[in-house]
GROMACS .gro file of C-alpha atoms in nm:
model
  511
    1MET     CA    1   2.052  -0.503  -0.297
    2THR     CA    2   1.709  -0.476  -0.146
    3PRO     CA    3   1.656  -0.253   0.194
    4ASP     CA    4   1.621  -0.425   0.528
    5PRO     CA    5   1.416  -0.248   0.768
    6ASP     CA    6   1.599  -0.379   1.054
    7SER     CA    7   1.976  -0.313   0.932
    8ALA     CA    8   1.949   0.005   0.777
    9PRO     CA    9   2.192   0.231   0.960
   10HIS     CA   10   2.070   0.561   1.107
   11PRO     CA   11   2.283   0.817   1.352
   12ALA     CA   12   1.986   0.795   1.593
   13GLN     CA   13   2.054   0.418   1.662
   14ASN     CA   14   2.347   0.496   1.852
   15ARG     CA   15   2.234   0.823   2.037
   16PRO     CA   16   2.200   0.730   2.435
   17ALA     CA   17   1.859   0.698   2.548
   18ALA     CA   18   1.915   0.956   2.828
   19GLY     CA   19   1.864   1.265   2.600
   20ILE     CA   20   1.513   1.142   2.488
   21THR     CA   21   1.523   1.396   2.201
   22GLU     CA   22   1.554   1.366   1.858
   23SER     CA   23   1.617   1.730   1.765
   24PRO     CA   24   1.623   1.827   1.371
   25ASP     CA   25   1.941   1.950   1.274
   26GLY     CA   26   1.862   2.031   0.878
   27PRO     CA   27   1.680   2.293   0.751
   28ASP     CA   28   1.377   2.061   0.688
   29GLY     CA   29   1.376   1.886   0.996
   30ALA     CA   30   1.599   1.604   0.882
   31GLU     CA   31   1.923   1.522   1.087
   32GLN     CA   32   2.239   1.635   0.931
   33GLY     CA   33   2.433   1.348   0.761
   34TYR     CA   34   2.094   1.127   0.729
   35VAL     CA   35   2.113   0.954   0.392
   36PRO     CA   36   1.774   0.861   0.250
   37ASP     CA   37   1.708   0.467   0.188
   38PRO     CA   38   1.658   0.457  -0.162
   39GLY     CA   39   1.375   0.170  -0.109
   40ARG     CA   40   1.193   0.352   0.142
   41TRP     CA   41   0.881   0.444  -0.045
   42ARG     CA   42   0.847   0.070  -0.157
   43ILE     CA   43   0.877  -0.013   0.191
   44LEU     CA   44   0.582   0.238   0.288
   45SER     CA   45   0.378   0.076   0.033
   46VAL     CA   46   0.420  -0.265   0.172
   47LEU     CA   47   0.313  -0.106   0.524
   48LEU     CA   48   0.016   0.058   0.374
   49VAL     CA   49  -0.121  -0.251   0.210
   50ALA     CA   50  -0.133  -0.422   0.545
   51ILE     CA   51  -0.256  -0.149   0.719
   52PHE     CA   52  -0.554  -0.121   0.480
   53MET     CA   53  -0.645  -0.474   0.544
   54SER     CA   54  -0.647  -0.445   0.913
   55LEU     CA   55  -0.846  -0.157   0.927
   56VAL     CA   56  -1.087  -0.278   0.663
   57SER     CA   57  -1.149  -0.555   0.885
   58VAL     CA   58  -1.253  -0.339   1.156
   59SER     CA   59  -1.509  -0.101   0.966
   60ILE     CA   60  -1.657  -0.394   0.771
   61VAL     CA   61  -1.781  -0.570   1.084
   62ASN     CA   62  -1.986  -0.290   1.215
   63VAL     CA   63  -2.219  -0.329   0.935
   64VAL     CA   64  -2.231  -0.703   0.897
   65LEU     CA   65  -2.339  -0.791   1.261
   66PRO     CA   66  -2.701  -0.865   1.184
   67SER     CA   67  -2.560  -1.117   0.890
   68ILE     CA   68  -2.360  -1.289   1.154
   69GLN     CA   69  -2.658  -1.304   1.402
   70ILE     CA   70  -2.856  -1.488   1.111
   71GLY     CA   71  -2.600  -1.691   0.948
   72LEU     CA   72  -2.451  -1.864   1.264
   73GLY     CA   73  -2.756  -1.784   1.513
   74ALA     CA   74  -2.532  -1.584   1.729
   75SER     CA   75  -2.645  -1.421   2.056
   76ASP     CA   76  -2.607  -1.067   2.150
   77SER     CA   77  -2.338  -1.151   2.361
   78ASP     CA   78  -2.143  -1.348   2.107
   79LEU     CA   79  -2.182  -1.049   1.872
   80GLN     CA   80  -2.045  -0.811   2.146
   81TRP     CA   81  -1.732  -1.051   2.172
   82VAL     CA   82  -1.686  -1.033   1.792
   83LEU     CA   83  -1.622  -0.668   1.843
   84SER     CA   84  -1.469  -0.688   2.202
   85GLY     CA   85  -1.233  -0.980   2.125
   86TYR     CA   86  -1.034  -0.793   1.857
   87ALA     CA   87  -1.003  -0.503   2.041
   88LEU     CA   88  -0.887  -0.644   2.340
   89THR     CA   89  -0.617  -0.827   2.204
   90PHE     CA   90  -0.548  -0.550   1.978
   91GLY     CA   91  -0.498  -0.308   2.258
   92VAL     CA   92  -0.323  -0.537   2.505
   93VAL     CA   93  -0.020  -0.649   2.281
   94LEU     CA   94   0.058  -0.306   2.103
   95VAL     CA   95   0.325  -0.175   2.329
   96ALA     CA   96   0.498  -0.519   2.394
   97ALA     CA   97   0.488  -0.583   2.014
   98GLY     CA   98   0.658  -0.236   1.949
   99ARG     CA   99   0.903  -0.302   2.179
  100ALA     CA  100   0.978  -0.630   2.042
  101GLY     CA  101   1.008  -0.473   1.708
  102ASP     CA  102   1.255  -0.224   1.831
  103ILE     CA  103   1.501  -0.487   1.944
  104LEU     CA  104   1.443  -0.798   1.751
  105GLY     CA  105   1.359  -0.654   1.416
  106ARG     CA  106   1.053  -0.476   1.271
  107GLY     CA  107   1.044  -0.652   0.949
  108PRO     CA  108   1.018  -1.006   1.088
  109LEU     CA  109   0.734  -0.918   1.345
  110PHE     CA  110   0.542  -0.713   1.056
  111ILE     CA  111   0.541  -1.011   0.837
  112ALA     CA  112   0.442  -1.246   1.140
  113GLY     CA  113   0.160  -1.006   1.240
  114VAL     CA  114   0.025  -1.019   0.872
  115ALA     CA  115   0.062  -1.368   0.850
  116LEU     CA  116  -0.129  -1.441   1.145
  117PHE     CA  117  -0.399  -1.210   1.054
  118THR     CA  118  -0.455  -1.328   0.713
  119LEU     CA  119  -0.475  -1.701   0.858
  120ALA     CA  120  -0.703  -1.576   1.107
  121SER     CA  121  -0.917  -1.406   0.837
  122VAL     CA  122  -0.944  -1.766   0.666
  123ALA     CA  123  -1.031  -1.928   0.956
  124ALA     CA  124  -1.320  -1.640   1.060
  125GLY     CA  125  -1.460  -1.682   0.694
  126LEU     CA  126  -1.496  -2.068   0.765
  127ALA     CA  127  -1.620  -2.058   1.124
  128PRO     CA  128  -1.884  -2.309   1.198
  129ASP     CA  129  -2.023  -2.145   1.495
  130PRO     CA  130  -2.003  -1.821   1.734
  131LEU     CA  131  -1.733  -1.954   1.959
  132SER     CA  132  -1.506  -2.042   1.650
  133LEU     CA  133  -1.560  -1.697   1.523
  134ASN     CA  134  -1.482  -1.526   1.849
  135ILE     CA  135  -1.159  -1.720   1.896
  136THR     CA  136  -1.047  -1.609   1.532
  137ARG     CA  137  -1.132  -1.234   1.611
  138PHE     CA  138  -0.899  -1.281   1.910
  139LEU     CA  139  -0.623  -1.394   1.643
  140GLN     CA  140  -0.662  -1.118   1.407
  141GLY     CA  141  -0.648  -0.856   1.706
  142LEU     CA  142  -0.316  -1.024   1.788
  143GLY     CA  143  -0.187  -1.026   1.430
  144SER     CA  144  -0.294  -0.646   1.393
  145GLY     CA  145  -0.149  -0.573   1.719
  146LEU     CA  146   0.167  -0.728   1.606
  147LEU     CA  147   0.190  -0.534   1.255
  148ASN     CA  148   0.047  -0.192   1.352
  149PRO     CA  149   0.339  -0.064   1.584
  150GLN     CA  150   0.619  -0.205   1.320
  151ALA     CA  151   0.452   0.014   1.071
  152VAL     CA  152   0.492   0.320   1.276
  153GLY     CA  153   0.828   0.231   1.377
  154MET     CA  154   0.955   0.176   1.014
  155ILE     CA  155   0.822   0.522   0.915
  156GLN     CA  156   1.010   0.682   1.205
  157GLN     CA  157   1.298   0.488   1.090
  158TYR     CA  158   1.322   0.548   0.732
  159PHE     CA  159   1.148   0.898   0.679
  160ARG     CA  160   1.287   1.251   0.812
  161GLY     CA  161   1.155   1.594   0.830
  162ALA     CA  162   0.914   1.662   0.533
  163GLU     CA  163   0.914   1.322   0.412
  164ARG     CA  164   0.804   1.161   0.727
  165GLY     CA  165   0.503   1.424   0.738
  166ARG     CA  166   0.422   1.286   0.362
  167ALA     CA  167   0.449   0.940   0.478
  168TYR     CA  168   0.220   0.994   0.761
  169GLY     CA  169  -0.015   1.170   0.541
  170ALA     CA  170  -0.006   0.869   0.301
  171LEU     CA  171  -0.088   0.638   0.621
  172GLY     CA  172  -0.366   0.878   0.720
  173SER     CA  173  -0.526   0.870   0.348
  174VAL     CA  174  -0.517   0.474   0.357
  175ILE     CA  175  -0.694   0.500   0.703
  176GLY     CA  176  -0.960   0.732   0.541
  177ILE     CA  177  -1.013   0.512   0.234
  178SER     CA  178  -1.017   0.192   0.442
  179VAL     CA  179  -1.282   0.347   0.680
  180ALA     CA  180  -1.484   0.433   0.371
  181ILE     CA  181  -1.449   0.121   0.180
  182GLY     CA  182  -1.510  -0.111   0.510
  183PRO     CA  183  -1.878  -0.034   0.559
  184LEU     CA  184  -1.957   0.021   0.175
  185LEU     CA  185  -1.788  -0.322   0.112
  186GLY     CA  186  -1.960  -0.478   0.384
  187GLY     CA  187  -2.304  -0.365   0.261
  188MET     CA  188  -2.241  -0.438  -0.111
  189ILE     CA  189  -2.148  -0.813  -0.005
  190ILE     CA  190  -2.433  -0.857   0.213
  191GLU     CA  191  -2.659  -0.746  -0.071
  192PHE     CA  192  -2.525  -0.950  -0.359
  193VAL     CA  193  -2.431  -1.258  -0.157
  194GLY     CA  194  -2.692  -1.284   0.084
  195VAL     CA  195  -2.761  -1.221   0.441
  196GLN     CA  196  -2.708  -1.603   0.524
  197GLU     CA  197  -2.368  -1.630   0.409
  198GLY     CA  198  -2.230  -1.279   0.312
  199TRP     CA  199  -2.070  -1.207   0.644
  200ARG     CA  200  -1.816  -1.487   0.566
  201TRP     CA  201  -1.675  -1.296   0.269
  202THR     CA  202  -1.626  -0.973   0.476
  203PHE     CA  203  -1.352  -1.182   0.611
  204LEU     CA  204  -1.206  -1.370   0.343
  205VAL     CA  205  -1.175  -1.044   0.118
  206ASN     CA  206  -0.864  -1.001   0.375
  207VAL     CA  207  -0.686  -1.299   0.219
  208PRO     CA  208  -0.555  -1.178  -0.118
  209VAL     CA  209  -0.451  -0.838   0.039
  210GLY     CA  210  -0.270  -1.019   0.322
  211ILE     CA  211  -0.103  -1.269   0.082
  212LEU     CA  212   0.001  -0.956  -0.138
  213ALA     CA  213   0.157  -0.774   0.169
  214ILE     CA  214   0.349  -1.079   0.259
  215VAL     CA  215   0.511  -1.143  -0.076
  216LEU     CA  216   0.605  -0.781  -0.130
  217ALA     CA  217   0.759  -0.781   0.220
  218LEU     CA  218   0.953  -1.100   0.152
  219ALA     CA  219   1.072  -0.936  -0.171
  220TRP     CA  220   1.147  -0.579  -0.051
  221PHE     CA  221   1.240  -0.650   0.331
  222LYS     CA  222   1.515  -0.893   0.184
  223PRO     CA  223   1.798  -0.907   0.479
  224ARG     CA  224   2.133  -0.774   0.366
  225HIS     CA  225   2.319  -1.012   0.615
  226ALA     CA  226   2.230  -1.318   0.800
  227GLY     CA  227   2.209  -1.139   1.120
  228ALA     CA  228   1.910  -0.911   1.009
  229GLY     CA  229   1.615  -0.923   1.255
  230ARG     CA  230   1.835  -0.994   1.560
  231PRO     CA  231   1.964  -0.770   1.816
  232LYS     CA  232   2.236  -0.546   1.679
  233ALA     CA  233   2.567  -0.490   1.875
  234ALA     CA  234   2.455  -0.155   1.983
  235ASP     CA  235   2.136  -0.321   2.142
  236ALA     CA  236   2.351  -0.585   2.321
  237ASP     CA  237   2.239  -0.416   2.674
  238ARG     CA  238   1.864  -0.402   2.563
  239ASP     CA  239   1.616  -0.660   2.653
  240LEU     CA  240   1.246  -0.722   2.614
  241ASP     CA  241   1.153  -0.638   2.998
  242PRO     CA  242   0.931  -0.937   3.006
  243LEU     CA  243   0.785  -0.854   3.333
  244GLY     CA  244   0.727  -0.479   3.213
  245ALA     CA  245   0.531  -0.628   2.936
  246VAL     CA  246   0.326  -0.854   3.118
  247LEU     CA  247   0.220  -0.591   3.382
  248LEU     CA  248   0.133  -0.342   3.112
  249GLY     CA  249  -0.063  -0.602   2.924
  250LEU     CA  250  -0.274  -0.688   3.240
  251ALA     CA  251  -0.322  -0.334   3.304
  252VAL     CA  252  -0.475  -0.244   2.972
  253LEU     CA  253  -0.672  -0.545   2.965
  254ALA     CA  254  -0.814  -0.439   3.310
  255LEU     CA  255  -0.896  -0.092   3.188
  256LEU     CA  256  -1.045  -0.208   2.852
  257LEU     CA  257  -1.243  -0.481   2.976
  258PRO     CA  258  -1.503  -0.322   3.160
  259PHE     CA  259  -1.595  -0.085   2.864
  260VAL     CA  260  -1.602  -0.362   2.607
  261GLU     CA  261  -1.782  -0.620   2.832
  262ARG     CA  262  -2.016  -0.369   3.038
  263GLY     CA  263  -2.321  -0.595   3.019
  264ALA     CA  264  -2.138  -0.865   3.253
  265GLY     CA  265  -2.268  -0.722   3.553
  266PRO     CA  266  -2.156  -0.465   3.816
  267TRP     CA  267  -1.860  -0.667   3.945
  268ILE     CA  268  -1.665  -0.595   3.612
  269TRP     CA  269  -1.621  -0.234   3.711
  270LEU     CA  270  -1.403  -0.357   4.003
  271LEU     CA  271  -1.123  -0.427   3.739
  272LEU     CA  272  -1.073  -0.037   3.703
  273PRO     CA  273  -0.905   0.036   4.044
  274GLY     CA  274  -0.701  -0.296   3.984
  275GLY     CA  275  -0.600  -0.168   3.652
  276ALA     CA  276  -0.495   0.168   3.774
  277ALA     CA  277  -0.311   0.004   4.036
  278LEU     CA  278  -0.137  -0.228   3.782
  279LEU     CA  279  -0.055   0.073   3.577
  280ALA     CA  280   0.104   0.228   3.878
  281LEU     CA  281   0.296  -0.094   3.951
  282TRP     CA  282   0.438  -0.107   3.591
  283ALA     CA  283   0.552   0.260   3.598
  284TRP     CA  284   0.741   0.192   3.953
  285TRP     CA  285   0.893  -0.131   3.765
  286GLU     CA  286   1.021   0.064   3.454
  287HIS     CA  287   1.161   0.349   3.669
  288ALA     CA  288   1.349   0.067   3.902
  289TYR     CA  289   1.453  -0.133   3.585
  290ARG     CA  290   1.627   0.176   3.440
  291SER     CA  291   1.787   0.243   3.768
  292ARG     CA  292   1.939  -0.064   3.767
  293GLY     CA  293   2.116  -0.003   3.434
  294ARG     CA  294   1.865  -0.206   3.229
  295SER     CA  295   1.677  -0.076   2.925
  296PRO     CA  296   1.282  -0.068   3.012
  297MET     CA  297   1.010  -0.143   2.749
  298VAL     CA  298   0.893   0.221   2.795
  299ASP     CA  299   1.158   0.469   2.908
  300LEU     CA  300   0.905   0.697   3.101
  301ARG     CA  301   1.112   1.017   3.058
  302ILE     CA  302   0.949   1.027   2.715
  303PHE     CA  303   0.641   1.187   2.910
  304ARG     CA  304   0.861   1.476   2.985
  305THR     CA  305   0.876   1.561   2.621
  306HIS     CA  306   0.569   1.778   2.616
  307SER     CA  307   0.510   1.712   2.236
  308PHE     CA  308   0.468   1.332   2.311
  309SER     CA  309   0.251   1.349   2.640
  310ASN     CA  310   0.036   1.614   2.482
  311GLY     CA  311   0.005   1.446   2.165
  312SER     CA  312  -0.089   1.098   2.349
  313LEU     CA  313  -0.348   1.303   2.540
  314ILE     CA  314  -0.494   1.468   2.212
  315ALA     CA  315  -0.491   1.125   2.067
  316GLY     CA  316  -0.677   0.956   2.344
  317LEU     CA  317  -0.949   1.242   2.384
  318TYR     CA  318  -1.018   1.270   2.023
  319PHE     CA  319  -1.059   0.915   1.973
  320MET     CA  320  -1.266   0.877   2.282
  321GLY     CA  321  -1.527   1.126   2.114
  322VAL     CA  322  -1.515   1.114   1.731
  323THR     CA  323  -1.488   0.736   1.691
  324SER     CA  324  -1.834   0.690   1.833
  325VAL     CA  325  -1.984   0.897   1.556
  326TRP     CA  326  -1.959   0.623   1.316
  327VAL     CA  327  -2.128   0.360   1.551
  328LEU     CA  328  -2.421   0.614   1.628
  329VAL     CA  329  -2.448   0.683   1.299
  330ALA     CA  330  -2.478   0.308   1.174
  331LEU     CA  331  -2.737   0.253   1.473
  332TYR     CA  332  -2.927   0.559   1.377
  333ILE     CA  333  -2.957   0.458   1.014
  334GLN     CA  334  -3.047   0.105   1.060
  335GLN     CA  335  -3.212   0.068   1.377
  336GLY     CA  336  -3.346   0.412   1.398
  337LEU     CA  337  -3.457   0.483   1.053
  338GLY     CA  338  -3.518   0.113   0.911
  339GLY     CA  339  -3.214   0.157   0.643
  340THR     CA  340  -2.998  -0.127   0.500
  341ALA     CA  341  -2.625  -0.192   0.570
  342LEU     CA  342  -2.560  -0.056   0.262
  343GLU     CA  343  -2.739   0.300   0.315
  344ALA     CA  344  -2.537   0.285   0.658
  345GLY     CA  345  -2.185   0.248   0.461
  346LEU     CA  346  -2.268   0.512   0.186
  347ILE     CA  347  -2.374   0.802   0.420
  348GLY     CA  348  -2.006   0.804   0.561
  349LEU     CA  349  -1.830   0.762   0.218
  350PRO     CA  350  -1.781   1.130   0.133
  351ALA     CA  351  -1.663   1.195   0.510
  352ALA     CA  352  -1.389   0.909   0.474
  353LEU     CA  353  -1.271   1.028   0.123
  354LEU     CA  354  -1.234   1.398   0.233
  355GLY     CA  355  -1.037   1.264   0.562
  356ALA     CA  356  -0.820   1.067   0.292
  357TYR     CA  357  -0.750   1.384   0.109
  358ALA     CA  358  -0.704   1.589   0.422
  359SER     CA  359  -0.467   1.364   0.543
  360HIS     CA  360  -0.252   1.352   0.243
  361TRP     CA  361  -0.262   1.750   0.250
  362SER     CA  362  -0.181   1.795   0.599
  363GLY     CA  363   0.093   1.552   0.608
  364GLN     CA  364   0.245   1.739   0.328
  365ARG     CA  365   0.218   2.065   0.520
  366VAL     CA  366   0.282   1.965   0.867
  367LEU     CA  367   0.620   2.137   0.944
  368GLU     CA  368   0.469   2.445   0.765
  369HIS     CA  369   0.134   2.446   0.989
  370GLY     CA  370   0.241   2.234   1.282
  371ARG     CA  371  -0.015   2.225   1.578
  372THR     CA  372  -0.234   2.481   1.383
  373SER     CA  373  -0.369   2.213   1.170
  374ILE     CA  374  -0.477   2.055   1.492
  375VAL     CA  375  -0.673   2.323   1.638
  376VAL     CA  376  -0.854   2.390   1.297
  377GLY     CA  377  -0.925   2.001   1.276
  378ILE     CA  378  -1.088   2.008   1.602
  379LEU     CA  379  -1.317   2.306   1.521
  380CYS     CA  380  -1.402   2.143   1.201
  381ALA     CA  381  -1.502   1.838   1.382
  382LEU     CA  382  -1.710   2.046   1.633
  383LEU     CA  383  -1.894   2.232   1.325
  384GLY     CA  384  -1.972   1.891   1.150
  385LEU     CA  385  -2.115   1.772   1.491
  386GLY     CA  386  -2.344   2.060   1.532
  387LEU     CA  387  -2.456   2.050   1.174
  388THR     CA  388  -2.524   1.677   1.198
  389ILE     CA  389  -2.735   1.732   1.495
  390ALA     CA  390  -2.927   1.976   1.326
  391VAL     CA  391  -2.990   1.760   1.042
  392ILE     CA  392  -3.112   1.463   1.279
  393GLN     CA  393  -3.356   1.733   1.426
  394TRP     CA  394  -3.488   1.862   1.098
  395GLU     CA  395  -3.526   1.498   0.973
  396ALA     CA  396  -3.750   1.416   1.260
  397ALA     CA  397  -3.954   1.749   1.172
  398GLY     CA  398  -3.991   1.650   0.839
  399VAL     CA  399  -3.790   1.950   0.681
  400LEU     CA  400  -3.475   1.789   0.532
  401SER     CA  401  -3.397   1.442   0.435
  402ILE     CA  402  -3.135   1.239   0.615
  403TRP     CA  403  -2.915   1.239   0.330
  404TRP     CA  404  -2.797   1.576   0.422
  405MET     CA  405  -2.578   1.400   0.673
  406LEU     CA  406  -2.347   1.298   0.374
  407LEU     CA  407  -2.263   1.699   0.389
  408THR     CA  408  -2.240   1.745   0.754
  409LEU     CA  409  -2.052   1.414   0.833
  410SER     CA  410  -1.790   1.543   0.566
  411PHE     CA  411  -1.690   1.827   0.813
  412ILE     CA  412  -1.584   1.544   1.073
  413GLY     CA  413  -1.411   1.348   0.809
  414MET     CA  414  -1.182   1.638   0.712
  415ALA     CA  415  -1.125   1.697   1.070
  416GLN     CA  416  -0.982   1.372   1.087
  417GLY     CA  417  -0.748   1.429   0.837
  418LEU     CA  418  -0.629   1.757   0.981
  419ILE     CA  419  -0.574   1.618   1.322
  420ILE     CA  420  -0.468   1.274   1.303
  421THR     CA  421  -0.183   1.265   1.073
  422PRO     CA  422  -0.026   1.609   1.223
  423ASN     CA  423  -0.054   1.486   1.564
  424GLN     CA  424   0.109   1.143   1.500
  425THR     CA  425   0.404   1.299   1.344
  426LEU     CA  426   0.446   1.574   1.599
  427THR     CA  427   0.386   1.346   1.888
  428LEU     CA  428   0.670   1.112   1.765
  429ALA     CA  429   0.895   1.361   1.626
  430GLU     CA  430   1.125   1.373   1.928
  431VAL     CA  431   1.104   1.018   2.034
  432PRO     CA  432   1.442   0.843   1.981
  433LEU     CA  433   1.450   0.591   1.717
  434GLU     CA  434   1.528   0.312   1.946
  435TYR     CA  435   1.208   0.355   2.109
  436SER     CA  436   0.991   0.453   1.826
  437GLY     CA  437   0.830   0.113   1.824
  438SER     CA  438   0.728   0.120   2.199
  439ALA     CA  439   0.634   0.481   2.182
  440GLY     CA  440   0.393   0.438   1.875
  441GLY     CA  441   0.273   0.141   2.060
  442VAL     CA  442   0.181   0.396   2.354
  443LEU     CA  443   0.031   0.619   2.117
  444GLN     CA  444  -0.184   0.372   1.964
  445THR     CA  445  -0.287   0.212   2.321
  446SER     CA  446  -0.406   0.582   2.399
  447GLN     CA  447  -0.634   0.578   2.087
  448ARG     CA  448  -0.762   0.203   2.170
  449ILE     CA  449  -0.846   0.288   2.535
  450GLY     CA  450  -0.994   0.634   2.424
  451THR     CA  451  -1.211   0.428   2.165
  452ALA     CA  452  -1.313   0.179   2.408
  453VAL     CA  453  -1.413   0.409   2.686
  454GLY     CA  454  -1.597   0.640   2.432
  455ILE     CA  455  -1.788   0.381   2.270
  456ALA     CA  456  -1.903   0.230   2.592
  457VAL     CA  457  -2.017   0.555   2.745
  458ILE     CA  458  -2.153   0.741   2.454
  459THR     CA  459  -2.365   0.451   2.311
  460ALA     CA  460  -2.485   0.389   2.695
  461VAL     CA  461  -2.607   0.725   2.696
  462ALA     CA  462  -2.762   0.677   2.353
  463PHE     CA  463  -2.963   0.358   2.450
  464ALA     CA  464  -3.050   0.505   2.777
  465VAL     CA  465  -3.238   0.819   2.606
  466GLN     CA  466  -3.367   0.585   2.344
  467ALA     CA  467  -3.530   0.386   2.571
  468ARG     CA  468  -3.717   0.694   2.717
  469ALA     CA  469  -3.774   0.917   2.411
  470GLY     CA  470  -3.677   0.756   2.091
  471TRP     CA  471  -3.390   0.753   1.847
  472THR     CA  472  -3.383   1.113   1.760
  473ALA     CA  473  -3.333   1.232   2.132
  474ALA     CA  474  -3.086   0.934   2.161
  475ILE     CA  475  -2.860   1.010   1.864
  476THR     CA  476  -2.843   1.390   1.983
  477ALA     CA  477  -2.765   1.319   2.323
  478GLY     CA  478  -2.493   1.064   2.205
  479LEU     CA  479  -2.345   1.356   1.973
  480CYS     CA  480  -2.369   1.584   2.237
  481VAL     CA  481  -2.142   1.390   2.459
  482THR     CA  482  -1.920   1.346   2.176
  483ALA     CA  483  -1.898   1.734   2.112
  484ALA     CA  484  -1.787   1.749   2.494
  485SER     CA  485  -1.488   1.533   2.459
  486VAL     CA  486  -1.402   1.710   2.140
  487VAL     CA  487  -1.394   2.023   2.344
  488ALA     CA  488  -1.172   1.880   2.621
  489THR     CA  489  -0.937   1.797   2.319
  490LEU     CA  490  -0.951   2.158   2.181
  491LEU     CA  491  -0.834   2.298   2.519
  492ILE     CA  492  -0.540   2.067   2.524
  493ALA     CA  493  -0.483   2.146   2.141
  494VAL     CA  494  -0.497   2.507   2.199
  495ALA     CA  495  -0.255   2.493   2.499
  496ASP     CA  496  -0.037   2.301   2.342
  497ALA     CA  497  -0.029   2.517   2.020
  498ARG     CA  498   0.049   2.833   2.205
  499ARG     CA  499   0.329   2.667   2.391
  500SER     CA  500   0.493   2.549   2.070
  501SER     CA  501   0.475   2.922   1.955
  502ARG     CA  502   0.631   3.070   2.257
  503LEU     CA  503   0.921   2.809   2.224
  504SER     CA  504   0.952   2.893   1.858
  505ALA     CA  505   0.934   3.280   1.926
  506ALA     CA  506   1.201   3.222   2.189
  507SER     CA  507   1.408   3.017   1.951
  508SER     CA  508   1.407   3.285   1.699
  509GLY     CA  509   1.506   3.543   1.958
  510ARG     CA  510   1.824   3.367   2.041
  511ARG     CA  511   1.917   3.349   1.668
   0.00000   0.00000   0.00000
């Protein structure tokens, strides 16, 4: 009988939320009495196919915006919304979608998210005008926001100990490959299909991948009983906390919108204090909701767990900096140096492939190296940023070819594999299974907010400098701001690693 991602039993499902810990009992970090589901690796393969599709759709758009502008006659504002619409809906629904999956069943919501994303991709590829395209981008973001937290929740549900690290390593490898394939695939499509219509096929390539994911999910997520996908008896006292979901969604929207639509005028920045107020109101509501004996969307006590709170902060700060690197490089290659979309995609290919390998490597050794891997990865990112700035300066002086960035960006790609996979594994390690979807949504939301803030601030710095001093100075300034964010990440990661070492030493002493 095939496994069901929503009905597989696990001891943690009956553990009261009050503990807010999921401490490992076994020698490899797995709980005693845990019996692995025989279909877990097949389930993981379905998750990875869908994640691959959603991430390729993100990275491929960055290099085809000029084609969209030519093919649809889109304005600069239209192009901004091609990027912003996806980012907004994706970020706003993550936590609520994770919570819904925890209660209603992760499998059905995962399939619904993939189906919505796939249908939206068809509509995007056939869009007759910029407005239609942007509506489909909103729907794509909604589908991606539905499926992503279910994938994290299923990995938490089906894997324990060292296997969980390997599962997250596989996820990190797929992320690295999708980041590499997206710009390269987009550049190749534009090159062979043509600028006028090539952008359409960058959306339509999602369709066969989405169909494959749905077919495999329907085959391998087959319910064991008719009740699969509905709240289990143990979850009878849990609900979706709709007011909490609305408050958090509005707060995230208010915090993200000024950064993704920063050209709308000074008034839009007034949303930031409004978003902060909504976030405070949401926190108060979640506390009050739990005080009444209800189960909140996010149990705020998980933030008392240092591994979760520190890991979420590390993720947000790191994404705030390093995500902007690839935007800056694409701008520099195409606008600064007059290169093609294909060249912009090629220059980051070794970095992405090394990132995929590093994710696989670190995922297999996360229990052995722990937070040390994260610190080493951040140092590697700083080295790559410094060397990339040097290449840009030497290229302007006529000393080196810009293609030396194939090497320097590889350090940044390797860093991502050493940071993201271990951080995700360790951040969620002590989160109870019944909150794994919503906690994964919180972690991903911190990444989305970090990404939006970083891209807005760093590209604003780059464009301001470019207007006065040219592209070489602009990209250098942008990478320096990126490095500052990475240094802040390093300080938190070092403090977290030291705390972990002290706890481990104290634990060994008690034994």
